[in-house]
CSV table of C-alpha atoms and ligand atoms in Angstrom, one decimal:
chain,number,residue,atom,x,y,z
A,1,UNK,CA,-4.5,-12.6,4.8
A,2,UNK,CA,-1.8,-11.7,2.4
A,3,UNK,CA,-3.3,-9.0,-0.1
A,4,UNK,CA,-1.5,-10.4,-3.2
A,5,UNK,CA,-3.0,-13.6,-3.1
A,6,UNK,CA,-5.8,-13.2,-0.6
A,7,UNK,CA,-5.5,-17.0,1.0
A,8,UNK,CA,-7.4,-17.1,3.4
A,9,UNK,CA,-5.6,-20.1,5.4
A,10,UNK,CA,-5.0,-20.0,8.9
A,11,UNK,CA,-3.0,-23.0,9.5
A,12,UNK,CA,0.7,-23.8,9.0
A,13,UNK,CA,1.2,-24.8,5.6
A,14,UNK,CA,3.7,-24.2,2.5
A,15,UNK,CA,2.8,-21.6,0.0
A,16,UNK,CA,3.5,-22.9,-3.3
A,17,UNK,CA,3.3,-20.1,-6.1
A,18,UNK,CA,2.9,-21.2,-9.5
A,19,UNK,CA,4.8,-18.8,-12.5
A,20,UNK,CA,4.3,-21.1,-15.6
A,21,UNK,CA,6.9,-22.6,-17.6
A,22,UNK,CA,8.1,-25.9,-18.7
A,23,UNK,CA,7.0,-27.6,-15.4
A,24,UNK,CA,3.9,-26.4,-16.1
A,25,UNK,CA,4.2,-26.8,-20.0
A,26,UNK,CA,2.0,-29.4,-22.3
A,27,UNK,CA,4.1,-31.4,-25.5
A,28,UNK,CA,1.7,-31.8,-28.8
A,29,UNK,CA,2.9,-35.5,-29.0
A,30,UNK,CA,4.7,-36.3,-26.1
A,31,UNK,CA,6.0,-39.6,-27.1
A,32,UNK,CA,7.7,-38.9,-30.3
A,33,UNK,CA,8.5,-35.0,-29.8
A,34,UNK,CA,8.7,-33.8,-26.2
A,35,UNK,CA,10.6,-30.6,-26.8
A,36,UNK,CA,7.9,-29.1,-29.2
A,37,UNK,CA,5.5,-27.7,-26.7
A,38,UNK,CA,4.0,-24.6,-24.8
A,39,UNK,CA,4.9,-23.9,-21.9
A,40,UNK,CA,2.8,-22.5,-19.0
A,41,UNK,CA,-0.3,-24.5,-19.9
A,42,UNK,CA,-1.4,-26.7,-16.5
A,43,UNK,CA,-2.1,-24.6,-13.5
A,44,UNK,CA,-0.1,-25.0,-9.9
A,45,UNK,CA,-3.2,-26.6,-8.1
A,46,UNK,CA,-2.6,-29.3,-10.6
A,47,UNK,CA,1.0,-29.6,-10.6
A,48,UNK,CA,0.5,-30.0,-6.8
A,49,UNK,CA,-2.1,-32.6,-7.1
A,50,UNK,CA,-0.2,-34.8,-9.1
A,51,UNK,CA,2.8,-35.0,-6.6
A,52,UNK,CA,0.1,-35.0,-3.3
A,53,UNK,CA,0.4,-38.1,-2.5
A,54,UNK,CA,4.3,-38.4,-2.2
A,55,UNK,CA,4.0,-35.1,0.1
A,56,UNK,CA,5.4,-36.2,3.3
A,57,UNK,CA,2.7,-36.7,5.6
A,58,UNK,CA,1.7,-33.5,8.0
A,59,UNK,CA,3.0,-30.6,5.4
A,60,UNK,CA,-0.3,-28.3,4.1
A,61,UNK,CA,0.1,-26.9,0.8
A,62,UNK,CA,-1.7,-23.9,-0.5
A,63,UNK,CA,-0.8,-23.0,-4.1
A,64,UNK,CA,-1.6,-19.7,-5.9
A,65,UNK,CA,-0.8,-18.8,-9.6
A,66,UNK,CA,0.7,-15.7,-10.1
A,67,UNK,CA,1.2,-16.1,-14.0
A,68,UNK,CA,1.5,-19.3,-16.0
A,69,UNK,CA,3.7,-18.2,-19.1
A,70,UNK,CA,7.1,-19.3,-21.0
A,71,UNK,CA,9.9,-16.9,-18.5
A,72,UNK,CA,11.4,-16.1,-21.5
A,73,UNK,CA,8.4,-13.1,-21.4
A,74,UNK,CA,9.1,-12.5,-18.2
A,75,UNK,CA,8.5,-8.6,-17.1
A,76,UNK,CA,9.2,-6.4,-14.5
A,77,UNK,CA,5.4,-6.5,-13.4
A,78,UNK,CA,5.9,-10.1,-13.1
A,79,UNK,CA,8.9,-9.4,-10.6
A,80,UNK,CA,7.5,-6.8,-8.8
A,81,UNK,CA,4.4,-9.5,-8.2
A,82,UNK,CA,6.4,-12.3,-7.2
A,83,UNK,CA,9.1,-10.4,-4.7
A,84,UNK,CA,5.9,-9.0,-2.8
A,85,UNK,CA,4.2,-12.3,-2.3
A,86,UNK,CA,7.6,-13.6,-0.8
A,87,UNK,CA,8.2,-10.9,1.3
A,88,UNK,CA,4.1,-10.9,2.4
A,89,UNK,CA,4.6,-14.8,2.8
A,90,UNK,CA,7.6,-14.3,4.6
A,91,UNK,CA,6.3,-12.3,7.4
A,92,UNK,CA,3.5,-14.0,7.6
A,93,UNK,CA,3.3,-16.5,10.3
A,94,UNK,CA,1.0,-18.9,9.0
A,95,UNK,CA,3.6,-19.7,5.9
A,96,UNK,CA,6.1,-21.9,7.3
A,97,UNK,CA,7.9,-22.0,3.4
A,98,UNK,CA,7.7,-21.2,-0.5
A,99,UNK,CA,8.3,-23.0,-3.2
A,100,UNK,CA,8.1,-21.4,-6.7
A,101,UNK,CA,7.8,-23.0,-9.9
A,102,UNK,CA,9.5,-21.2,-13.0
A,103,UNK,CA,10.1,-21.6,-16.2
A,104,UNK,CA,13.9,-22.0,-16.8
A,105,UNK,CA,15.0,-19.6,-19.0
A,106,UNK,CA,15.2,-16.4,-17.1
A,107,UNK,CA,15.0,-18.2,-13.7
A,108,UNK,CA,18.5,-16.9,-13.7
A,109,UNK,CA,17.0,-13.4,-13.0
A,110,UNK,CA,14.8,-14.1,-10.5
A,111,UNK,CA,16.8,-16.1,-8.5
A,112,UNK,CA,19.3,-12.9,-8.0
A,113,UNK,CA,16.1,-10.5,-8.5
A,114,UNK,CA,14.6,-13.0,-4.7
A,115,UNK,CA,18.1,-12.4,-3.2
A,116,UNK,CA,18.6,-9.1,-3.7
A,117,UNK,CA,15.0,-8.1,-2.2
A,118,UNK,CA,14.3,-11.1,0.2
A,119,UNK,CA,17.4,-12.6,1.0
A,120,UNK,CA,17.8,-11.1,4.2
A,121,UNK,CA,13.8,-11.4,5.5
A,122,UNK,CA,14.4,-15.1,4.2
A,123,UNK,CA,17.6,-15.7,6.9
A,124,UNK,CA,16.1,-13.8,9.6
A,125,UNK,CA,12.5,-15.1,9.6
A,126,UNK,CA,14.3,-18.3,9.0
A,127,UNK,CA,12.3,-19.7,6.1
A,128,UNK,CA,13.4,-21.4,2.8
A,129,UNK,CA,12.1,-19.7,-0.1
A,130,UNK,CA,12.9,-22.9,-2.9
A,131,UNK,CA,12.9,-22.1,-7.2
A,132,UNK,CA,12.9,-24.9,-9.2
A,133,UNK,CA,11.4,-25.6,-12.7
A,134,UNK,CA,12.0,-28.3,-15.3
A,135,UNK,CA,13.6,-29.0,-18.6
A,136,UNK,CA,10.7,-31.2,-20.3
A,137,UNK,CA,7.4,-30.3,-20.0
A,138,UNK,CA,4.6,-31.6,-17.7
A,139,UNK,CA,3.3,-34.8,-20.0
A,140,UNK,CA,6.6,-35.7,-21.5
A,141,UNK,CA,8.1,-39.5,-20.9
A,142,UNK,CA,10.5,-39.4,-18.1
A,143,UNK,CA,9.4,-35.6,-16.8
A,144,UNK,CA,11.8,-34.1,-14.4
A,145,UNK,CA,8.7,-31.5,-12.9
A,146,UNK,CA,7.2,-34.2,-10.4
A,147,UNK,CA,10.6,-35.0,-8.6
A,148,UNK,CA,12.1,-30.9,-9.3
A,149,UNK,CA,8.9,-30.0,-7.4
A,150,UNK,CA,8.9,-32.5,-4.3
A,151,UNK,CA,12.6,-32.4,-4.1
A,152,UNK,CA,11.8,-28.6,-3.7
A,153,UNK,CA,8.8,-28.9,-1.3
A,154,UNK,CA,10.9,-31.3,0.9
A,155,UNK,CA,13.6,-29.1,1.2
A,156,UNK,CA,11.1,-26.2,2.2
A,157,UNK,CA,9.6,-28.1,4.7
A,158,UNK,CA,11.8,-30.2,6.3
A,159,UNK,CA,15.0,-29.5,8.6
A,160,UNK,CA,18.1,-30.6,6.6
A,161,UNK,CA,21.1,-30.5,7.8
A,162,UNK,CA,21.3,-27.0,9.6
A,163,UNK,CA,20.6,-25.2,6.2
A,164,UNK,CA,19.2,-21.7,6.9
A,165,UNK,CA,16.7,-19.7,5.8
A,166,UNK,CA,16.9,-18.4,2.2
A,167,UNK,CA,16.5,-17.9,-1.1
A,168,UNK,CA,17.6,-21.6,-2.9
A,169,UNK,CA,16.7,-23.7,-6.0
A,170,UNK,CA,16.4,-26.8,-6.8
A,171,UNK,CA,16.9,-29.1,-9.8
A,172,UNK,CA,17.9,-32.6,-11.2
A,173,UNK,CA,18.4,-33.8,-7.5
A,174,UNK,CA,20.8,-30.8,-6.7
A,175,UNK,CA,20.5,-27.4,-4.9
A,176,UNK,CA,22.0,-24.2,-4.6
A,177,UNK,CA,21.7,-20.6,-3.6
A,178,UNK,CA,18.9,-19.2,-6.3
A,179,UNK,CA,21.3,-16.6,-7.0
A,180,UNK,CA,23.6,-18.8,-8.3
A,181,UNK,CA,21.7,-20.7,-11.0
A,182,UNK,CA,22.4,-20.0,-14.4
A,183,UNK,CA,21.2,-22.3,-17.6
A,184,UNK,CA,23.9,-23.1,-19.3
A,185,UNK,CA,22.6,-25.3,-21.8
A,186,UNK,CA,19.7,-25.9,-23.9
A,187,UNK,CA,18.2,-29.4,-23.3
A,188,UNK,CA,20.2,-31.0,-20.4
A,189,UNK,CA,18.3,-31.7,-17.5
A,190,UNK,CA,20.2,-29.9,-14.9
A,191,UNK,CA,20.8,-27.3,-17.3
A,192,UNK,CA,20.0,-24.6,-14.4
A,193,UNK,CA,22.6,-26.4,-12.5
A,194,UNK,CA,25.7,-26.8,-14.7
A,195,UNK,CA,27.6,-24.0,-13.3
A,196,UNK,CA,26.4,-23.6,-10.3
A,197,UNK,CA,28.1,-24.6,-6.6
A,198,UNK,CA,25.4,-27.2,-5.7
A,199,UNK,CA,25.2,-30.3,-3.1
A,200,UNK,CA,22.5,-32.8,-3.0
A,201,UNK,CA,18.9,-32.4,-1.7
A,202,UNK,CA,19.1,-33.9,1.7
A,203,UNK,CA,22.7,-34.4,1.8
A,204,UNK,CA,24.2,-30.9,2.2
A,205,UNK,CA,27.9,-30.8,2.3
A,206,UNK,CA,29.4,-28.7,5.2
A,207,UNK,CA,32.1,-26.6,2.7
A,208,UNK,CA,28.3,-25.6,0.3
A,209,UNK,CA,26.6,-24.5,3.6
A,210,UNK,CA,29.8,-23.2,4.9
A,211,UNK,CA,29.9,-21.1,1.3
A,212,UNK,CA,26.0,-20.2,2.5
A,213,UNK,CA,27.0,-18.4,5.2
A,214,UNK,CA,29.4,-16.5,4.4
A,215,UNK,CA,26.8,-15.1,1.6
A,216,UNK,CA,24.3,-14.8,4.5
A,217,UNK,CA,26.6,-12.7,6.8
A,218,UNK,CA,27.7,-10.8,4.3
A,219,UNK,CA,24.2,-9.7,2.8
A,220,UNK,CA,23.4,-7.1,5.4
A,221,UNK,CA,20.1,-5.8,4.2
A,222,UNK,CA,17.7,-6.3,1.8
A,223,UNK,CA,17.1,-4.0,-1.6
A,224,UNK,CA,13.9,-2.3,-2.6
A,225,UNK,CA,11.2,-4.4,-4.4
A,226,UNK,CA,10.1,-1.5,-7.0
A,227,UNK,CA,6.8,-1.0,-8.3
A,228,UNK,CA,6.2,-2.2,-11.6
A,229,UNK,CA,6.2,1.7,-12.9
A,230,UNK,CA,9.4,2.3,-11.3
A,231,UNK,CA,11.6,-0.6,-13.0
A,232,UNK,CA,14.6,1.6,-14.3
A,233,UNK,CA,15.2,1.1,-18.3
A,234,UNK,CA,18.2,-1.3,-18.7
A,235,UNK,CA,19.5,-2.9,-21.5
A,236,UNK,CA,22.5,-5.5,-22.7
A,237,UNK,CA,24.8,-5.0,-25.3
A,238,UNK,CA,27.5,-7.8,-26.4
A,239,UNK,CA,30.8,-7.1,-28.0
A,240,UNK,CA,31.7,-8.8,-30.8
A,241,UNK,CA,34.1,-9.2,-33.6
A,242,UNK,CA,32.7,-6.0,-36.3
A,243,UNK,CA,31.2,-4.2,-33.2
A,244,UNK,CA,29.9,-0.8,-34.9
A,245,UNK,CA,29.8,2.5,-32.8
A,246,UNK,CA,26.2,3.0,-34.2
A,247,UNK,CA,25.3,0.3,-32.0
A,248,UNK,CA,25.9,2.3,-28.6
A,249,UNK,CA,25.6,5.2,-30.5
A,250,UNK,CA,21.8,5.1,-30.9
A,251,UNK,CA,20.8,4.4,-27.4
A,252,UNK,CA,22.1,8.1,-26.2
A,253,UNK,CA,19.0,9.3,-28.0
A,254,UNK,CA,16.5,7.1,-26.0
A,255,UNK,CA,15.2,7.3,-22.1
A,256,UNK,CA,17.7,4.2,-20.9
A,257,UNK,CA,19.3,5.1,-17.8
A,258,UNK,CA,21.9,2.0,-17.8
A,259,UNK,CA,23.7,-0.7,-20.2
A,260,UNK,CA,25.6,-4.1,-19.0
A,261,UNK,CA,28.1,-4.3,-21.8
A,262,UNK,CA,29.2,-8.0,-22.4
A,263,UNK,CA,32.4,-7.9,-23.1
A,264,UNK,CA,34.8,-10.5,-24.7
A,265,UNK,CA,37.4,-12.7,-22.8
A,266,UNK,CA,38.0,-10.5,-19.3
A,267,UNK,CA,34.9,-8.3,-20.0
A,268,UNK,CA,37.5,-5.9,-23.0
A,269,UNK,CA,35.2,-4.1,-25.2
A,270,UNK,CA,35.5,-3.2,-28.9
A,271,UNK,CA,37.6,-0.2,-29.6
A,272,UNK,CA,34.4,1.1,-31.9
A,273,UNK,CA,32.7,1.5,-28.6
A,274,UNK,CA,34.8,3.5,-26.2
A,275,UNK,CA,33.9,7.1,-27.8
A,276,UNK,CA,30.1,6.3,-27.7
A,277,UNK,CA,30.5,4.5,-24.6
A,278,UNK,CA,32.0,7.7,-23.3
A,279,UNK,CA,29.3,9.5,-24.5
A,280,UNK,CA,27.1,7.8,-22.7
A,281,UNK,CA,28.9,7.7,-19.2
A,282,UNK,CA,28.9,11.6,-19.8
A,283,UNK,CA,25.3,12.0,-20.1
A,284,UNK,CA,24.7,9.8,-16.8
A,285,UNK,CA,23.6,6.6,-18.2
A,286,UNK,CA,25.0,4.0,-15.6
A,287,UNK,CA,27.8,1.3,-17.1
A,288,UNK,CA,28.0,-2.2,-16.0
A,289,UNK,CA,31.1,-4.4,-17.8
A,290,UNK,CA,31.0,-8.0,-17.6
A,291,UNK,CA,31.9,-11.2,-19.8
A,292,UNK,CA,30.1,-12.8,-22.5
A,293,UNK,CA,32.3,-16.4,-21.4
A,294,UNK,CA,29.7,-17.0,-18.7
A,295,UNK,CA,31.9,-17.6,-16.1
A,296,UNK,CA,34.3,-15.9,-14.2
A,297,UNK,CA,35.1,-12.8,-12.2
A,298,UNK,CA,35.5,-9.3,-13.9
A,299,UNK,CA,38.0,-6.7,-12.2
A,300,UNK,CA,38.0,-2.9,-12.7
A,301,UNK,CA,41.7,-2.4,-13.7
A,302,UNK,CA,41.5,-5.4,-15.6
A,303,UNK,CA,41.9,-5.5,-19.2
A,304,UNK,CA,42.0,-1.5,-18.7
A,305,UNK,CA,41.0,0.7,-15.8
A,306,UNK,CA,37.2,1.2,-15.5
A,307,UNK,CA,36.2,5.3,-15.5
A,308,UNK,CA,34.4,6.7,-12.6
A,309,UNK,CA,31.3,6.0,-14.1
A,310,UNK,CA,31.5,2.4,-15.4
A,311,UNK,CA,31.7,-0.7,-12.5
A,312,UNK,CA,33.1,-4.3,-13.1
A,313,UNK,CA,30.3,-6.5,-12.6
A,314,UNK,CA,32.7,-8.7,-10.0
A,315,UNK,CA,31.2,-12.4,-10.6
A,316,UNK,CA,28.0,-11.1,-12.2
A,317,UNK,CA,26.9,-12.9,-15.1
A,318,UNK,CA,25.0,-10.6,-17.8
A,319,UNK,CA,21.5,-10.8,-17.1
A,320,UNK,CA,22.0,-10.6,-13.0
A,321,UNK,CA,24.0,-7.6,-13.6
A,322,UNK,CA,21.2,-6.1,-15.2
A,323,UNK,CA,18.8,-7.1,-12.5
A,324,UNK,CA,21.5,-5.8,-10.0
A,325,UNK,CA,21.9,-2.3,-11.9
A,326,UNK,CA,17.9,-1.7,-12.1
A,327,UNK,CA,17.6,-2.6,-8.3
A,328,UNK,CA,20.8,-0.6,-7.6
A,329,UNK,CA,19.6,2.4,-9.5
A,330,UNK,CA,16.1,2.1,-7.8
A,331,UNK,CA,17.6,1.9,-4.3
A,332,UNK,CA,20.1,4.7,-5.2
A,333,UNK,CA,17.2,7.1,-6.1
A,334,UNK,CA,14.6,5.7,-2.8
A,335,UNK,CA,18.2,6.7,-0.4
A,336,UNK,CA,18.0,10.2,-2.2
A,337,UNK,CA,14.6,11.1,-2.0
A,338,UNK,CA,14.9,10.2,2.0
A,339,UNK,CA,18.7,12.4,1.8
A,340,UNK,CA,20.8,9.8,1.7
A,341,UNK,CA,23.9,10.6,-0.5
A,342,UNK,CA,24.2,6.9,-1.8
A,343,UNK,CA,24.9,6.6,-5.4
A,344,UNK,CA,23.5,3.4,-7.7
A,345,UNK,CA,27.0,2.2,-7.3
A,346,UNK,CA,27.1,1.4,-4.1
A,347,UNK,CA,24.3,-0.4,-4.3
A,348,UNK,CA,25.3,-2.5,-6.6
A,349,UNK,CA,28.7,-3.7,-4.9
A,350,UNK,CA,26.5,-4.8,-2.3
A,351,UNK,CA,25.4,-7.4,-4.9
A,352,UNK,CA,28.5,-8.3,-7.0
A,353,UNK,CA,30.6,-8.3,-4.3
A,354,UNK,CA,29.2,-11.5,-2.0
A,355,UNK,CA,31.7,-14.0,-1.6
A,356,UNK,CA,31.4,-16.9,-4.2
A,357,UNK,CA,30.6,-20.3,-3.0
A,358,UNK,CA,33.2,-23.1,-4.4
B,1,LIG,N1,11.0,-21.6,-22.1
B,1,LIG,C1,10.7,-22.3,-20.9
B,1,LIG,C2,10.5,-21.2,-19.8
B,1,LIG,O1,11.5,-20.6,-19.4
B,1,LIG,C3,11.8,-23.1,-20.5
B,1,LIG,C4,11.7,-23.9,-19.2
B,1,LIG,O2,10.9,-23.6,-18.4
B,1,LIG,O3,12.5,-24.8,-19.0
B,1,LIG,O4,9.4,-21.0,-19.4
């Protein structure tokens, strides 16, 4: 029995772990305002229910809510919670798959958070572990939560195509490697999806699981999950046209112990911020540079050398380089406390530099 959720279920069946969200949200009036709701309202059990019937026919299901909110307050509690049910669920022989539903917005997060942590135990104890969500909530006209969900228990449950064990999501009719969804736009249905190297549920195209692979063999071995007191402060900043140094400036009087600074174009930064951003490299607060574009892979001697203590966040978009740069420095300080001399930056390349999928 898995001591997060305490199922006690002894026969094969698919855990599905319910985090809240749209999929889960309720409209005020459906019919004549859908995108005016709350989300994180109807409970996974019911979620489950509704698509039961089109389950296909021999696949168990056991759902468990772990939170039911709107992502966009998702915490590192809620991450520490949800990477040690996967792992538990992973190991546990009973649980054949997982299928998490998530709210949208920071699904983005998770999704590199659940490869960073359970990537590996995913491929090796060859189980799909599948995120998906949806874009209008659960009582909406046309809502896209019934299919997103049994699109994502199908793929969880069913050999397709050779596709490994790991850490995938699915939405609009598409999947992907969870660490490679990103919303990239407000309302559009496979907003998750827009950016993101995908092929069809059920119809996996060899150069995407070729892409897999490579990812797979190149992800040796699975991060820390920390506990929810151990999460290291990290924060974003974004440069932008009348940058001010104050704004750097004021975070070398708090506890945070590393930025991801969002640069413009290649990942450049504002002139107003390289004195305070040396400051802060000086007084050991960790550096991350990316782009605020979105898209697109950041070098270190690219627009200007990187110091020693600031790293290119490679393909990393904002928000997974933060997640990378809390695990990193988590897993940099658990190697020195057993005397390993591995510093958060090594760590991190581990991350940013997987091969992309095309
Ligand atoms: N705000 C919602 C959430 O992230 C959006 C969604 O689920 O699509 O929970």
């Amino acid at each position: 029995m898995s001591s997060i959720t305490g199922i006690p279920e002894n026969s094969p069946h698919i855990l599905v772990l319910g985090m809240g969200g749209t999929i889960a949200g309720l409209a005020f009036n459906p019919e004549d305002s859908p995108l005016q709701y709350q989300a994180g309202q109807v409970g996974v059990e019911a979620l489950v229910g509704h698509i039961q019937s089109a389950v296909p026919e021999g696949v168990k299901l056991v759902s468990y809510q772990l939170a039911n909110i709107n992502s966009r307050n998702l915490t590192d509690a809620h991450l520490t919670a949800l990477g040690t049910a996967v792992k538990e669920a992973l190991l546990d022989p009973v649980v054949k798959g997982v299928v998490i539903t998530h709210g949208t917005d920071t699904i983005e997060e998770t999704g590199l958070f659940l490869q960073a942590t359970c990537g590996k135990l995913a491929q090796t104890q060859a189980k799909r572990v599948i995120l998906t969500g949806a874009m209008l909530p659960s009582n909406a006209p046309g809502a896209d939560g019934p299919s997103n969900l049994l699109d994502a228990l199908r793929w969880a449950s069913t050999a397709i195509d050779n596709c490994p064990g790991g850490i995938y999501a699915v939405m609009d009719g598409r999947g992907c490697m969870a660490m490679d969804l990103a919303k990239r736009h407000a309302t559009a249905l496979n907003a998750p999806l827009q950016n993101s190297p995908s092929s069809s549920v059920g119809l996996i195209n060899p150069s995407w699981l070729s892409g897999v692979k490579a990812v797979q063999a190149a992800w040796n071995e699975d991060l820390p999950i920390p506990q929810e007191n151990e999460w290291p402060w990290v924060e974003i900043l974004t440069s932008h046209a009348g940058a001010r140094a104050e704004t750097v400036a004021q975070w070398l009087k708090s506890d945070v112990r590393g930025l991801v600074v969002a640069g413009s174009g290649l990942g450049g930064l504002h002139d107003a911020w390289v004195e305070p951003l040396d400051k802060a490299m000086a007084q050991g607060i960790a550096l991350v540079r990316t782009t605020r574009t979105g898209a697109g892979r950041i070098l270190p001697n690219i627009p200007e050398a990187d110091a020693s203590g600031c790293r290119a966040a490679s393909a990393l978009t904002a928000p997974r380089a933060r997640i990378a740069l809390q695990l990193a420095l988590n897993a940099a300080k658990q190697a020195n406390l057993a005397g390993k001399p591995l510093t958060w930056q090594d760590f991190f390349a581990r991350i940013a530099d997987l091969p992309e999928i095309r």
